[in-house]
Coordinates of C-alpha atoms in Angstrom, one line a residue:
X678 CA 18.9 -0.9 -4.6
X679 CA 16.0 -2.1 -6.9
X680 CA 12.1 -1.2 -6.7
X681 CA 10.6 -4.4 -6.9
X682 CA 9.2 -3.6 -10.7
X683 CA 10.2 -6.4 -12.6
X684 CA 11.1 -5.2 -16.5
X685 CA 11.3 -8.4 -18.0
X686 CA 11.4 -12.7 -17.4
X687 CA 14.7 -14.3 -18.3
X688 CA 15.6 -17.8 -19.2
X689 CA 18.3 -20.0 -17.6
X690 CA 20.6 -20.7 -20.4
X691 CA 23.2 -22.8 -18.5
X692 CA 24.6 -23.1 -15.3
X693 CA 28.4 -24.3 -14.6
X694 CA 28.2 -25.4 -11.1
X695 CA 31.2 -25.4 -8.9
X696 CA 31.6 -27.2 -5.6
X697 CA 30.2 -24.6 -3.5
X698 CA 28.8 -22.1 -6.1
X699 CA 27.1 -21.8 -9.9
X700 CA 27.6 -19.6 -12.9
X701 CA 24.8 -18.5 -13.5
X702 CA 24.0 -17.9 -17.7
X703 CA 20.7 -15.7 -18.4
X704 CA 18.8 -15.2 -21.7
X705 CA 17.7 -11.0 -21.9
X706 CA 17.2 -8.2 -23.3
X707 CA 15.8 -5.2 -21.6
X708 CA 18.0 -5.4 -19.2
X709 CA 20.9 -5.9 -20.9
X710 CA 20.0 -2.3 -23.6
X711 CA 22.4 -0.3 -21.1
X712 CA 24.6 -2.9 -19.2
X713 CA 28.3 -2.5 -18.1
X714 CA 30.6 -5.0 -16.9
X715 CA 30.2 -4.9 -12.7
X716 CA 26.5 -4.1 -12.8
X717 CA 23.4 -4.8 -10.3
X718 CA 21.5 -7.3 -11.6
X719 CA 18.3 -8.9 -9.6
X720 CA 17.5 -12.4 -10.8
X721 CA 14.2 -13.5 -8.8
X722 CA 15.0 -10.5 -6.0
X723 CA 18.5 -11.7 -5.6
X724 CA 21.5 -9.0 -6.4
X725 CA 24.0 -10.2 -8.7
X726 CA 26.7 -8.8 -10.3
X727 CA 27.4 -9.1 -14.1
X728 CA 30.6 -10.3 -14.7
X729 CA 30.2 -11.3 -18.8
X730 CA 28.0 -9.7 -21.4
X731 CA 26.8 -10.2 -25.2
X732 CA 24.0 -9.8 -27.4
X733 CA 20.6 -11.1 -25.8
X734 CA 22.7 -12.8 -22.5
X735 CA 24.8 -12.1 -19.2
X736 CA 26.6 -14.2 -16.9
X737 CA 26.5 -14.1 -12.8
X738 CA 28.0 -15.8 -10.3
X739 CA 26.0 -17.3 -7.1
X740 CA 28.5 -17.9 -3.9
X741 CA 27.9 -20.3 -1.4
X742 CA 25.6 -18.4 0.9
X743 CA 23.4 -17.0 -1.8
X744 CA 22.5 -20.8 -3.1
X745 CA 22.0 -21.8 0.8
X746 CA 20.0 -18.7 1.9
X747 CA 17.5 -18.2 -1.8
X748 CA 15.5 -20.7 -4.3
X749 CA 18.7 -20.0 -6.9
X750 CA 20.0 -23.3 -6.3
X751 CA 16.8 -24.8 -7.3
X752 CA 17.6 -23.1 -10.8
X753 CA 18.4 -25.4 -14.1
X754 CA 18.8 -24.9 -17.7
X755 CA 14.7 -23.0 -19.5
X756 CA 14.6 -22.2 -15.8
X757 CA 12.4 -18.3 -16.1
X758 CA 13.4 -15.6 -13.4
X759 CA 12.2 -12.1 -12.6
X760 CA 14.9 -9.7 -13.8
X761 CA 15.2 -5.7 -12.6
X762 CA 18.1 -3.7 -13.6
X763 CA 19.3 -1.1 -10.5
X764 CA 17.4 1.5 -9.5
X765 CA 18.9 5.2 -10.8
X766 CA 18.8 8.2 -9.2
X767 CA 15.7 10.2 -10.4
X768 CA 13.7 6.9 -11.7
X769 CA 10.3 6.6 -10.1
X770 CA 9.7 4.1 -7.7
X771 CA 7.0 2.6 -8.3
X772 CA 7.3 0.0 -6.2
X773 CA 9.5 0.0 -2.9
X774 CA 13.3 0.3 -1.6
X775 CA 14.1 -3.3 -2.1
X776 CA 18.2 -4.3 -1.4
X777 CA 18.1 -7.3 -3.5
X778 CA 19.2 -9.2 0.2
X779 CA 16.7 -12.5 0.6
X780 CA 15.6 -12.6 4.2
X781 CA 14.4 -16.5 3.5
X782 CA 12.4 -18.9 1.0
X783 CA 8.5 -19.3 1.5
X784 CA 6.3 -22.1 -0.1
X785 CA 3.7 -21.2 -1.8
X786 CA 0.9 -23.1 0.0
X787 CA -2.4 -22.1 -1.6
X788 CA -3.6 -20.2 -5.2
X789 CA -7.3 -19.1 -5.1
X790 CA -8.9 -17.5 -7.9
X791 CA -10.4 -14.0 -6.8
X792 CA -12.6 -12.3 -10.2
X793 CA -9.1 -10.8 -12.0
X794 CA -7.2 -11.4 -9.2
X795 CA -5.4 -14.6 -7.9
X796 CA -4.6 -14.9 -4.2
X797 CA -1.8 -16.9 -3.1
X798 CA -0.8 -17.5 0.8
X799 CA 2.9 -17.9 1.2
X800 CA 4.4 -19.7 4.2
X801 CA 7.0 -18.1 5.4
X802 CA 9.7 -18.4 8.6
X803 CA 9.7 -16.2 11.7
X804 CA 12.3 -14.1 10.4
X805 CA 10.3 -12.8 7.4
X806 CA 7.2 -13.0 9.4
X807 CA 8.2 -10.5 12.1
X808 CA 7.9 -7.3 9.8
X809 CA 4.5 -9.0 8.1
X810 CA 2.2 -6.1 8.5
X811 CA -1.2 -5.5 6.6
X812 CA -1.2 -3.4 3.7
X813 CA 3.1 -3.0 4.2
X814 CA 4.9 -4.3 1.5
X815 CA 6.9 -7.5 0.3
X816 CA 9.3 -9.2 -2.2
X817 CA 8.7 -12.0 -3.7
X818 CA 10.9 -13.1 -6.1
X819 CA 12.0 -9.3 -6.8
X820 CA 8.6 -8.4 -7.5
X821 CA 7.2 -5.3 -4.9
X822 CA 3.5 -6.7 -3.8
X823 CA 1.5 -5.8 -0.8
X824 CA 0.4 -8.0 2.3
X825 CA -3.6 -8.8 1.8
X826 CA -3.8 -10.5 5.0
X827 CA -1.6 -12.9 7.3
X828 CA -1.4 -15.2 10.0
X829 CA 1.7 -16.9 12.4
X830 CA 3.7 -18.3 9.7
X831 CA 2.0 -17.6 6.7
X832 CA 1.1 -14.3 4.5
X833 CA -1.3 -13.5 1.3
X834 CA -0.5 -11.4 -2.0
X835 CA -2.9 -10.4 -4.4
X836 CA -1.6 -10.3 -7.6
X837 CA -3.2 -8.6 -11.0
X838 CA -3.5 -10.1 -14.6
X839 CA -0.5 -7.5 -15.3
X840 CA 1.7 -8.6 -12.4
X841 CA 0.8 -12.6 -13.4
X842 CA 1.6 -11.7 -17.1
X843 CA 4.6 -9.6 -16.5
X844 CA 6.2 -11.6 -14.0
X845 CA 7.0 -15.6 -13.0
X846 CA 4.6 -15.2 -10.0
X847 CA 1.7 -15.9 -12.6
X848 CA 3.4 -19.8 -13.3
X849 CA 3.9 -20.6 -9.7
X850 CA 2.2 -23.3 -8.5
X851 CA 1.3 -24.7 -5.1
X852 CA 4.9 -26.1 -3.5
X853 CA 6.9 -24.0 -5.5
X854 CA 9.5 -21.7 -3.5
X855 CA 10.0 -17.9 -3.5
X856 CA 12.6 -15.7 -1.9
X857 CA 11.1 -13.3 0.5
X858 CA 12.8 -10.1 0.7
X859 CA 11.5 -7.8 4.1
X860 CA 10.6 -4.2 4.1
X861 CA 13.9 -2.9 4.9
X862 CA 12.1 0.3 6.7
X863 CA 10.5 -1.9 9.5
X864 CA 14.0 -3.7 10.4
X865 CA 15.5 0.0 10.8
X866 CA 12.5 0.6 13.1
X867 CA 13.1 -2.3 14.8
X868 CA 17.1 -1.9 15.9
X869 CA 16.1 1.6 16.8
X870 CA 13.5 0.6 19.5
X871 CA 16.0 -1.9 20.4
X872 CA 18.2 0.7 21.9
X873 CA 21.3 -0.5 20.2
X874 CA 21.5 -3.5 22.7
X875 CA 24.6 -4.9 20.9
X876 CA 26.3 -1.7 21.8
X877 CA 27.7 -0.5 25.7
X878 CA 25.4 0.6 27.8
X879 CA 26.7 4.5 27.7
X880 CA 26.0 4.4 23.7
X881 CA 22.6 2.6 23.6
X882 CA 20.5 4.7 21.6
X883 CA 17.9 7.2 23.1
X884 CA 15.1 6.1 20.4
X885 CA 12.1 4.4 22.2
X886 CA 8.8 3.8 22.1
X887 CA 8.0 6.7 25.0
X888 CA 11.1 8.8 23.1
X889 CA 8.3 8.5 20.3
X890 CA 5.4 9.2 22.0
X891 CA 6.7 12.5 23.6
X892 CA 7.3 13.8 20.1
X893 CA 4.3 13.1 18.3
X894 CA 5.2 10.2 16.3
X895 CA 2.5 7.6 18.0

């Protein structure tokens, strides 16, 4: 699990591509002060594993899936990505519970300058779309933000100078694609109101909208 606080930008050093996957090599630091062979890595929201170390770089591999389903592929060498070591029991989170599991890729579709602040409206597909809600919360390209506004198939993020400086989000420009990571709180929501319909019909869950009601939680 991650928080969606990014600690540092890394820089693509190389990538050995394979027929149906990459290796990928990543200039760092921060993250790299307390690293152990097998760690959580996110690189741009994305959980990967570190499976080589040394000074000031670490090396990942990307399967098949995880170049088909997040912007990774699009990746090449002085390449920057958002980088977040694991979260650890008893760290704040300062953002929120983020898995490091890309639900799809938005295009970034508009940039508007707001006083400090720079707006940017994010199209996204239905299946990031569905758990949109005002004020809830979003990844983008590991980094925790919170939905401004939104429409059918398209969202807006406000981001601050810090989050600009502190993150790649700031160098995105219109066209440019980021992975989109869900609140994972509203998809547990969701399959409990669904009554566990992939389940028999004598173990659907007794979780409902009226079960909700009754108890005081709407």
């Amino acid at each position: 699990m991650f928080t969606g606080i990014v600690e540092e930008i890394g820089t693509i050093k190389g990538i050995s591509r394979g027929p149906n996957s990459a290796k990928l090599n990543i200039l760092a630091s921060t993250v790299l002060e307390d690293v152990k062979l097998g760690d959580s890595i996110a690189v741009n929201g994305v959980c990967l594993t570190a499976t080589a170390f040394s000074d000031g770089n670490f090396t990942a591999d990307a399967m098949a899936e995880t170049l088909a389903k997040t912007n990774l592929g699009d990746l090449k060498p002085g390449s920057k990505v958002n980088l977040e070591r694991a979260l650890r029991l008893g760290d704040r989170l300062g953002g929120h519970w983020v898995s490091g599991h890309v639900d799809g890729v938005g295009t970034i579709v508009r940039l508007e300058k707001q006083d400090i602040a720079t707006l940017i409206t994010i199209q996204a597909p239905a299946q990031v779309m569905r758990y949109i809600i005002k004020k809830g919360s979003i990844g983008i390209d590991g980094t925790s933000l919170t939905v401004v506004d939104f429409t059918r198939d398209s969202f807006q993020v406000s981001l601050i100078p810090h989050t600009a400086q502190a993150t790649i989000l700031g160098s995105k420009k219109i066209g440019d694609s980021v992975n989109l990571e869900s609140d994972i709180l509203g998809k547990y929501i969701e399959r409990l109101l669904q009554g566990g319909e992939q389940e028999s019909s004598e173990k659907k869950s007794k979780v409902n909208l009226d079960f909700l009601a009754t108890n005081g939680f709407l």
